[in-house]
Short mmCIF file of C-alpha atoms in Angstrom, two decimals:
data_model
loop_
_atom_site.label_atom_id
_atom_site.label_comp_id
_atom_site.label_asym_id
_atom_site.label_seq_id
_atom_site.Cartn_x
_atom_site.Cartn_y
_atom_site.Cartn_z
CA MET A 1 0.00 0.00 0.00
CA TRP A 2 1.17 3.51 -0.84
CA LEU A 3 0.60 5.66 2.27
CA SER A 4 0.01 9.40 2.37
CA ASP A 5 1.84 9.75 5.66
CA LYS A 6 3.62 13.11 5.35
CA TRP A 7 0.69 15.39 6.23
CA GLN A 8 0.95 17.91 9.05
CA ASP A 9 -2.41 19.67 8.55
CA TYR A 10 -4.46 16.51 7.99
CA GLU A 11 -4.77 13.50 10.31
CA LEU A 12 -7.02 10.45 10.21
CA LEU A 13 -7.60 10.13 13.94
CA ASP A 14 -9.84 7.06 14.12
CA THR A 15 -12.30 4.91 12.15
CA SER A 16 -15.36 2.91 13.19
CA ASP A 17 -19.01 2.22 12.33
CA GLY A 18 -18.71 3.34 8.73
CA GLU A 19 -17.13 6.70 9.59
CA ARG A 20 -13.81 8.55 9.65
CA LEU A 21 -12.77 10.90 12.46
CA GLU A 22 -10.42 13.44 10.88
CA ARG A 23 -8.47 16.57 11.73
CA TRP A 24 -8.34 19.13 8.94
CA GLY A 25 -6.09 21.88 10.28
CA ASP A 26 -7.80 23.11 13.46
CA PHE A 27 -11.16 21.46 12.72
CA ILE A 28 -12.45 17.97 13.55
CA LEU A 29 -14.77 16.27 11.05
CA VAL A 30 -16.74 13.02 11.01
CA ARG A 31 -17.54 11.72 7.52
CA PRO A 32 -18.90 8.42 6.16
CA ASP A 33 -16.54 5.95 4.48
CA PRO A 34 -17.73 2.67 2.90
CA GLN A 35 -14.35 1.03 3.56
CA VAL A 36 -14.85 1.28 7.34
CA LEU A 37 -16.58 -2.06 7.91
CA TRP A 38 -15.74 -2.52 11.62
CA HIS A 39 -17.99 -1.56 14.54
CA GLY A 40 -17.72 -0.49 18.17
CA ARG A 41 -14.06 0.55 18.05
CA ARG A 42 -14.22 4.27 18.70
CA GLN A 43 -11.06 4.83 20.72
CA HIS A 44 -10.31 8.51 20.15
CA PRO A 45 -11.77 11.06 22.62
CA LEU A 46 -12.71 13.58 19.90
CA TRP A 47 -15.58 11.58 18.37
CA ASN A 48 -18.12 13.66 20.33
CA LYS A 49 -16.38 17.00 19.78
CA ALA A 50 -16.48 17.31 16.00
CA HIS A 51 -16.96 20.68 14.34
CA GLY A 52 -18.61 18.97 11.36
CA VAL A 53 -20.55 15.69 11.05
CA TYR A 54 -21.88 14.46 7.71
CA ARG A 55 -24.52 11.73 7.74
CA ARG A 56 -26.01 9.79 4.87
CA SER A 57 -29.78 9.68 4.44
CA ARG A 58 -31.71 6.45 3.97
CA GLU A 59 -33.53 8.16 1.12
CA GLY A 60 -30.24 8.93 -0.60
CA GLY A 61 -27.80 11.81 -0.36
CA GLY A 62 -27.04 13.28 3.04
CA SER A 63 -26.19 16.48 4.88
CA TRP A 64 -23.93 18.10 7.48
CA VAL A 65 -25.99 17.39 10.59
CA VAL A 66 -23.40 19.23 12.70
CA ASN A 67 -21.80 22.30 11.14
CA ARG A 68 -19.68 24.49 13.37
CA MET A 69 -17.12 24.96 10.61
CA PRO A 70 -16.25 28.27 8.94
CA GLU A 71 -17.35 28.87 5.37
CA SER A 72 -13.79 28.05 4.29
CA TRP A 73 -10.34 27.52 5.76
CA CYS A 74 -6.90 26.49 4.50
CA VAL A 75 -4.56 23.57 5.02
CA SER A 76 -1.06 23.04 3.67
CA TYR A 77 0.93 20.11 2.34
CA GLY A 78 4.58 21.05 2.17
CA LYS A 79 4.66 24.29 0.17
CA LEU A 80 1.17 23.75 -1.25
CA THR A 81 -1.92 25.41 0.26
CA PHE A 82 -5.54 24.43 -0.33
CA LYS A 83 -8.82 26.09 0.56
CA LEU A 84 -11.40 23.74 2.11
CA ARG A 85 -15.17 24.12 2.20
CA PRO A 86 -17.93 21.88 3.59
CA MET A 87 -19.47 20.67 0.33
CA GLY A 88 -22.29 18.37 -0.72
CA PHE A 89 -21.93 14.59 -0.57
CA LYS A 90 -19.48 14.77 2.39
CA HIS A 91 -16.63 16.45 0.48
CA THR A 92 -14.25 19.19 1.59
CA GLY A 93 -12.63 19.93 -1.79
CA LEU A 94 -9.50 17.82 -1.22
CA PHE A 95 -8.59 14.12 -1.17
CA PRO A 96 -5.65 13.83 1.26
CA GLU A 97 -4.89 10.22 0.30
CA GLN A 98 -3.75 11.50 -3.11
CA ALA A 99 -0.63 13.08 -1.58
CA THR A 100 1.32 9.85 -2.14
CA ASN A 101 0.59 10.11 -5.87
CA TRP A 102 1.54 13.80 -5.88
CA ASP A 103 4.91 12.93 -4.34
CA TRP A 104 5.47 10.12 -6.83
CA PHE A 105 4.95 12.01 -10.06
CA SER A 106 6.58 15.17 -8.65
CA SER A 107 9.81 13.25 -8.12
CA LEU A 108 9.72 12.07 -11.75
CA ILE A 109 9.09 15.60 -13.04
CA ARG A 110 11.94 17.05 -10.96
CA ALA A 111 14.31 14.33 -12.11
CA ARG A 112 13.44 14.99 -15.77
CA LYS A 113 13.91 18.75 -15.26
CA GLU A 114 17.27 18.20 -13.58
CA LYS A 115 18.43 16.02 -16.47
CA TYR A 116 17.05 18.32 -19.20
CA PRO A 117 16.69 21.80 -17.60
CA ASP A 118 15.79 23.52 -20.88
CA ARG A 119 13.12 21.00 -21.83
CA GLU A 120 9.45 21.50 -20.98
CA VAL A 121 7.61 18.71 -19.17
CA LYS A 122 3.97 18.84 -20.31
CA VAL A 123 1.37 17.25 -18.05
CA LEU A 124 -2.34 16.68 -18.75
CA ASN A 125 -4.55 16.46 -15.65
CA LEU A 126 -7.98 15.02 -16.52
CA PHE A 127 -10.98 15.13 -14.14
CA ALA A 128 -8.72 17.57 -12.30
CA TYR A 129 -11.22 18.72 -9.62
CA THR A 130 -9.82 21.45 -7.33
CA GLY A 131 -6.25 21.11 -8.53
CA GLY A 132 -4.32 19.16 -5.91
CA ALA A 133 -2.41 17.21 -8.56
CA THR A 134 -2.15 20.30 -10.78
CA ALA A 135 -0.51 22.27 -7.97
CA ALA A 136 1.91 19.44 -7.19
CA ALA A 137 2.93 19.03 -10.84
CA ALA A 138 3.32 22.78 -11.37
CA ALA A 139 5.41 23.12 -8.20
CA ALA A 140 7.70 20.36 -9.51
CA GLY A 141 8.29 22.38 -12.68
CA ALA A 142 5.75 21.02 -15.17
CA ALA A 143 3.56 22.95 -17.61
CA VAL A 144 0.06 21.66 -16.86
CA VAL A 145 -3.23 21.53 -18.73
CA HIS A 146 -6.00 21.22 -16.13
CA VAL A 147 -9.32 19.87 -17.45
CA ASP A 148 -12.60 19.48 -15.57
CA ALA A 149 -16.22 19.73 -16.72
CA ALA A 150 -17.31 21.73 -13.63
CA LYS A 151 -16.63 25.45 -13.86
CA GLY A 152 -16.75 25.85 -10.08
CA MET A 153 -14.07 23.23 -9.57
CA VAL A 154 -11.79 24.87 -12.11
CA GLN A 155 -12.21 28.22 -10.33
CA ALA A 156 -11.34 26.52 -7.02
CA ALA A 157 -8.20 25.11 -8.64
CA LYS A 158 -7.13 28.60 -9.72
CA GLU A 159 -7.59 29.79 -6.13
CA ASN A 160 -5.56 26.88 -4.76
CA LEU A 161 -2.66 27.52 -7.11
CA ALA A 162 -2.67 31.21 -6.21
CA LEU A 163 -2.65 30.32 -2.50
CA SER A 164 0.32 28.02 -3.19
CA GLY A 165 2.28 30.84 -4.85
CA LEU A 166 1.74 29.29 -8.28
CA GLY A 167 -0.57 31.89 -9.77
CA ASP A 168 1.96 32.63 -12.51
CA ALA A 169 2.85 28.98 -13.18
CA PRO A 170 2.36 27.70 -16.77
CA VAL A 171 -1.10 26.20 -16.21
CA ARG A 172 -3.99 26.22 -18.70
CA TYR A 173 -7.44 25.78 -17.16
CA ILE A 174 -10.02 24.12 -19.40
CA VAL A 175 -13.74 23.72 -18.58
CA ASP A 176 -14.76 20.85 -20.83
CA ASP A 177 -15.76 17.21 -21.07
CA CYS A 178 -12.47 15.33 -20.64
CA ARG A 179 -13.03 12.83 -23.41
CA LYS A 180 -14.03 15.49 -25.94
CA PHE A 181 -11.00 17.59 -25.02
CA VAL A 182 -8.61 14.65 -25.52
CA GLU A 183 -10.20 13.81 -28.86
CA ARG A 184 -9.51 17.37 -30.01
CA GLU A 185 -5.93 17.16 -28.73
CA ILE A 186 -5.44 14.01 -30.83
CA ARG A 187 -6.64 15.84 -33.93
CA ARG A 188 -4.44 18.85 -33.14
CA GLY A 189 -1.40 16.63 -32.67
CA ASN A 190 -0.68 17.84 -29.12
CA ARG A 191 1.30 15.46 -26.92
CA TYR A 192 2.07 15.20 -23.22
CA ASP A 193 4.92 13.78 -21.15
CA GLY A 194 2.64 12.89 -18.24
CA ILE A 195 -1.05 12.12 -17.80
CA ILE A 196 -2.98 12.19 -14.53
CA MET A 197 -6.47 10.71 -14.60
CA ASP A 198 -8.74 10.55 -11.54
CA PRO A 199 -12.25 9.98 -12.94
CA PRO A 200 -15.34 9.71 -10.74
CA SER A 201 -17.04 6.36 -10.27
CA TYR A 202 -20.14 7.74 -11.97
CA GLY A 203 -20.51 10.62 -14.38
CA ARG A 204 -22.50 12.13 -17.18
CA GLY A 205 -21.46 12.34 -20.79
CA PRO A 206 -21.77 15.43 -22.99
CA ASN A 207 -25.36 14.49 -23.89
CA GLY A 208 -26.43 13.80 -20.32
CA GLU A 209 -25.97 10.04 -20.51
CA VAL A 210 -24.93 8.33 -17.27
CA TRP A 211 -21.75 6.25 -17.36
CA LYS A 212 -19.97 3.98 -14.88
CA LEU A 213 -16.19 4.02 -14.70
CA GLU A 214 -15.75 0.24 -14.79
CA GLU A 215 -17.67 0.17 -18.06
CA CYS A 216 -15.72 2.93 -19.80
CA ALA A 217 -12.26 2.83 -18.18
CA ASP A 218 -10.76 0.91 -21.10
CA ASP A 219 -12.03 3.49 -23.58
CA LEU A 220 -10.83 6.44 -21.49
CA ILE A 221 -7.35 4.98 -21.09
CA ALA A 222 -7.11 4.07 -24.78
CA ILE A 223 -8.01 7.59 -25.89
CA ALA A 224 -5.73 9.31 -23.37
CA ALA A 225 -2.78 7.07 -24.30
CA GLN A 226 -2.89 8.51 -27.81
CA VAL A 227 -1.68 11.91 -26.57
CA LEU A 228 1.42 10.55 -24.83
CA SER A 229 4.68 11.82 -26.24
CA ASP A 230 7.24 9.38 -27.66
CA ASP A 231 9.39 10.03 -24.57
CA ALA A 232 6.51 10.09 -22.06
CA LEU A 233 7.46 10.05 -18.41
CA PHE A 234 4.36 8.74 -16.62
CA PHE A 235 0.66 7.87 -16.74
CA LEU A 236 -1.32 7.72 -13.50
CA ILE A 237 -4.90 6.48 -13.23
CA ASN A 238 -6.69 6.46 -9.90
CA SER A 239 -10.04 4.96 -8.93
CA TYR A 240 -12.36 4.82 -5.94
CA THR A 241 -14.58 2.28 -7.71
CA THR A 242 -14.79 -1.06 -5.93
CA GLY A 243 -15.49 -2.87 -9.21
CA LEU A 244 -12.22 -1.68 -10.73
CA SER A 245 -9.22 -3.12 -8.89
CA PRO A 246 -5.70 -1.66 -9.12
CA ALA A 247 -4.55 -4.80 -10.91
CA SER A 248 -7.33 -4.44 -13.48
CA MET A 249 -6.37 -0.81 -14.07
CA GLY A 250 -2.75 -1.87 -14.50
CA TYR A 251 -3.72 -4.46 -17.10
CA LEU A 252 -5.80 -1.91 -19.00
CA LEU A 253 -3.02 0.65 -18.83
CA MET A 254 -0.29 -1.70 -20.04
CA SER A 255 -2.45 -3.06 -22.86
CA ARG A 256 -3.34 0.42 -24.16
CA LEU A 257 0.08 2.06 -24.05
CA PRO A 258 1.92 2.51 -27.35
CA ARG A 259 4.18 -0.51 -27.79
CA GLY A 260 7.34 1.58 -27.83
CA LEU A 261 6.52 3.04 -24.43
CA ALA A 262 5.21 -0.14 -22.83
CA SER A 263 8.41 -2.03 -23.63
CA THR A 264 10.66 0.62 -22.04
CA GLY A 265 8.72 1.43 -18.88
CA HIS A 266 7.24 -0.04 -15.74
CA VAL A 267 3.69 -0.48 -14.43
CA GLU A 268 2.99 -0.69 -10.71
CA THR A 269 -0.40 -1.15 -9.07
CA GLY A 270 -1.60 -0.90 -5.51
CA GLU A 271 -3.96 0.58 -2.97
CA ILE A 272 -3.43 4.05 -1.59
CA GLY A 273 -4.13 4.65 2.06
CA LEU A 274 -3.99 6.82 5.15
CA PRO A 275 -2.44 5.93 8.53
CA VAL A 276 -4.92 5.84 11.42
CA THR A 277 -3.57 7.48 14.57
CA ALA A 278 -5.70 5.59 17.12
CA THR A 279 -4.85 2.10 15.85
CA GLY A 280 -1.55 2.39 13.97
CA LEU A 281 -3.23 0.65 11.03
CA ALA A 282 -3.83 1.97 7.51
CA LEU A 283 -7.21 2.70 5.94
CA PRO A 284 -7.47 1.80 2.23
CA ALA A 285 -8.68 4.83 0.29
CA GLY A 286 -8.71 3.89 -3.37
CA GLY A 287 -6.35 2.31 -5.85
CA SER A 288 -3.88 3.46 -8.47
CA ALA A 289 -2.05 2.14 -11.50
CA ARG A 290 1.22 3.89 -12.35
CA PHE A 291 3.23 3.68 -15.56
CA TRP A 292 6.63 5.35 -15.50
CA ARG A 293 9.92 5.49 -17.37
CA GLU A 294 13.37 6.52 -16.30
CA PRO A 295 13.61 10.33 -16.48
#
């Protein structure tokens, strides 16, 4: 398991009864998590002192049943700073477990830049949300194209990069359907040295049709692989979908890469996770498949 264990402003304090107890900066939150299958093991004393508690509804959806949080506040990861907000469907605007992936591809970008300081490293971030991965890649020295279909999320990404001192970094922000954007990039002949893909488990296509990631992952990977440069550095795909295992994503990734790249690189697969303070164990929080080549 790849652990995101370098946080100072985020801490997974405890887990039990389908919920996480978390510290986000100075605020304590309780949020549902389907991976927390164990019961009656609430060890941490802060379970009853949360500033925010999100509960699912039996009718679907859910709400913050306790909300003593500010409208927004900031947390930092290394030199990166992110604005958090209590959002719908339990979210805060950041996935802290992704930090291990940020560190991984950032080290590859830095190594490539050290080896070829005058050469641009172009990275495409698809389903880019509020820009955690975009900020990490830009801080490492990459030129990033950030694509998300939600205008509000793209605006939040711009704010996060500005907060991180990256407001002038070479980042293009695109509000668009990710598949349609990549199809246009193929026609335009644009290529990228790195691709980051973190699609939702469920989504809607450009005509409103509902799609499930496990049913369209192969197609998404195949299309995105066509914009990899001949000397591509990495391709990361992440999933929170239980029906799409890391090993399956790795198989799809390796089978869809251009043959010249696949034969000269490596594919690794595994769960990503967060250490739990109360127990010393690690909570699984999704899975990733990583292709990479020597910088």
